[in-house]
Short mmCIF file of C-alpha atoms in Angstrom, two decimals:
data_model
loop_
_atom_site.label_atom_id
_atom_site.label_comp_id
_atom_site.label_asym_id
_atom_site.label_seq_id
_atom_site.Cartn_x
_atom_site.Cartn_y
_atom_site.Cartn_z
CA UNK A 16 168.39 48.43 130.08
CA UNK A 17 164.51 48.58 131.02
CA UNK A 18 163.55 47.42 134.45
CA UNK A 19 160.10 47.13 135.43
CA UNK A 20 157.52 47.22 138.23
CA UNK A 21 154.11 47.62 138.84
CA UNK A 22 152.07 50.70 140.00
CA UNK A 23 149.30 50.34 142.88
CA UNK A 24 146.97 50.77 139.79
CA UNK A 25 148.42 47.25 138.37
CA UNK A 26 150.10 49.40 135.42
CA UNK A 27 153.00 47.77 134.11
CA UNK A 28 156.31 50.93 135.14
CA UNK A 29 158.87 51.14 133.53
CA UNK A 30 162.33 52.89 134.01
CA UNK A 31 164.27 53.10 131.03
CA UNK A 32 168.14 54.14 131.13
CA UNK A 33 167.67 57.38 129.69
CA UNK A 34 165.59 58.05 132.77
CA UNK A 35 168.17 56.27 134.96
CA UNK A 36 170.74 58.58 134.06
CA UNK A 37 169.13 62.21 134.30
CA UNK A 38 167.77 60.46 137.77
CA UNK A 39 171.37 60.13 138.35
CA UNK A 40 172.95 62.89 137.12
CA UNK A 41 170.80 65.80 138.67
CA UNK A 42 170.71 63.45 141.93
CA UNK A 43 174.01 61.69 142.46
CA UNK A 44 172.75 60.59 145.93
CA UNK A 45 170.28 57.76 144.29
CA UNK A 46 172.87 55.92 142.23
CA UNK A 47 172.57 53.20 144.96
CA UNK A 48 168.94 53.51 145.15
CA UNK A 49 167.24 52.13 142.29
CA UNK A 50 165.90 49.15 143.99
CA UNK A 51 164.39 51.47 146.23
CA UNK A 52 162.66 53.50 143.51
CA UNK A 53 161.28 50.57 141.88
CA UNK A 54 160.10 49.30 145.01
CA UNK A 55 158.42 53.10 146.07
CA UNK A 56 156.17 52.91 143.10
CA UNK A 57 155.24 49.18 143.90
CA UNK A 58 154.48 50.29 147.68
CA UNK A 59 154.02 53.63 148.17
CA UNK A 60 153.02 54.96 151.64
CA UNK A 61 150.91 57.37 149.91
CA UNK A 62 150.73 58.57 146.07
CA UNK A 63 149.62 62.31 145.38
CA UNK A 64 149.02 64.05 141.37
CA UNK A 65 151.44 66.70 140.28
CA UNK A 66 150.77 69.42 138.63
CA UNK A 67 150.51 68.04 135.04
CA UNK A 68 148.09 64.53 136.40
CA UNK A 69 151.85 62.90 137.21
CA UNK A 70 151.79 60.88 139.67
CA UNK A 71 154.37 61.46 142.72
CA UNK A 72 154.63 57.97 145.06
CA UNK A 73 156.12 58.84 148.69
CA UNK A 74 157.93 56.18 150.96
CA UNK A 75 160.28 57.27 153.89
CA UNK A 76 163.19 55.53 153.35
CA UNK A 77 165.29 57.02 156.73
CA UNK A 78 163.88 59.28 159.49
CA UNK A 79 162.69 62.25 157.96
CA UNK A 80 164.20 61.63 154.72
CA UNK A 81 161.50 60.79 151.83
CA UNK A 82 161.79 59.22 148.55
CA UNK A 83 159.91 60.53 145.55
CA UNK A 84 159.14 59.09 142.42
CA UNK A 85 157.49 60.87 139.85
CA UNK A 86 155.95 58.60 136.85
CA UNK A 87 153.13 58.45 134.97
CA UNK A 88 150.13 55.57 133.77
CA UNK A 89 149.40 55.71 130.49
CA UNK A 90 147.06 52.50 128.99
CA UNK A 91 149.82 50.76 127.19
CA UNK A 92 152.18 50.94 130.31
CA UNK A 93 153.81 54.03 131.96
CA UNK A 94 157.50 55.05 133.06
CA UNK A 95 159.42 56.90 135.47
CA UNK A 96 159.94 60.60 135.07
CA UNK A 97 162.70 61.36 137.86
CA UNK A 98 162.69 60.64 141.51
CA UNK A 99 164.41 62.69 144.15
CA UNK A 100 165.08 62.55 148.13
CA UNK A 101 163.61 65.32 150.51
CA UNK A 102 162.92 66.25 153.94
CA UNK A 103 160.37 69.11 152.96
CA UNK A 104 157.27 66.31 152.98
CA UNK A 105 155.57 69.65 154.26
CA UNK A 106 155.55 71.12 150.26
CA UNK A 107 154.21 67.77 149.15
CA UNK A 108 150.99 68.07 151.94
CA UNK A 109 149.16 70.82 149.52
CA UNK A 110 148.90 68.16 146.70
CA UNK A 111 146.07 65.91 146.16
CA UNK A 112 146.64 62.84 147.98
CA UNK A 113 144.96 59.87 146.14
CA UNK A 114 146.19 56.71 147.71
CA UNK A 115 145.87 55.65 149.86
#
């Protein structure tokens, strides 16, 4: 199972199952979410770099609860790395912000 979306960049994102399920198993809470996450990298309220050039796209998806997805672009294509739900959008401020 490989789903697919597209990155603000126009880069082909994929999440494979392997990703899926450490998503899943270190965050139980997105099991029903992974429209959502495929949808967060396709239209991000804002995308910010991690610490090793990742990429982390941000969409509220409830009041004060946040969405992140953490993937990367590489030139053939890119992929998901994990993707989490926080309230602390605060932590996420001191990182370079680079969309919008």
């Amino acid at each position: 199972m490989n789903l697919y979306t597209t990155s603000q960049n126009g880069v082909l994102i994929r999440l494979t199952e392997e990703r899926w399920k450490h998503i899943i198993s270190g965050h139980s809470e997105l099991v029903s979410y992974q429209a959502e996450i495929l949808e967060t990298i396709r239209h991000p309220e804002k995308i910010l770099v991690g610490n090793h050039q990742e990429l982390l796209a941000v969409k509220q998806i409830v009041s004060g609860k946040y969405l992140i997805v953490v993937y990367r672009e590489l030139s053939e294509g890119g992929f998901i790395i994990t993707a989490y739900l926080t309230r602390r959008l605060r932590e996420l401020t001191k990182r370079k912000q680079i969309w919008p």
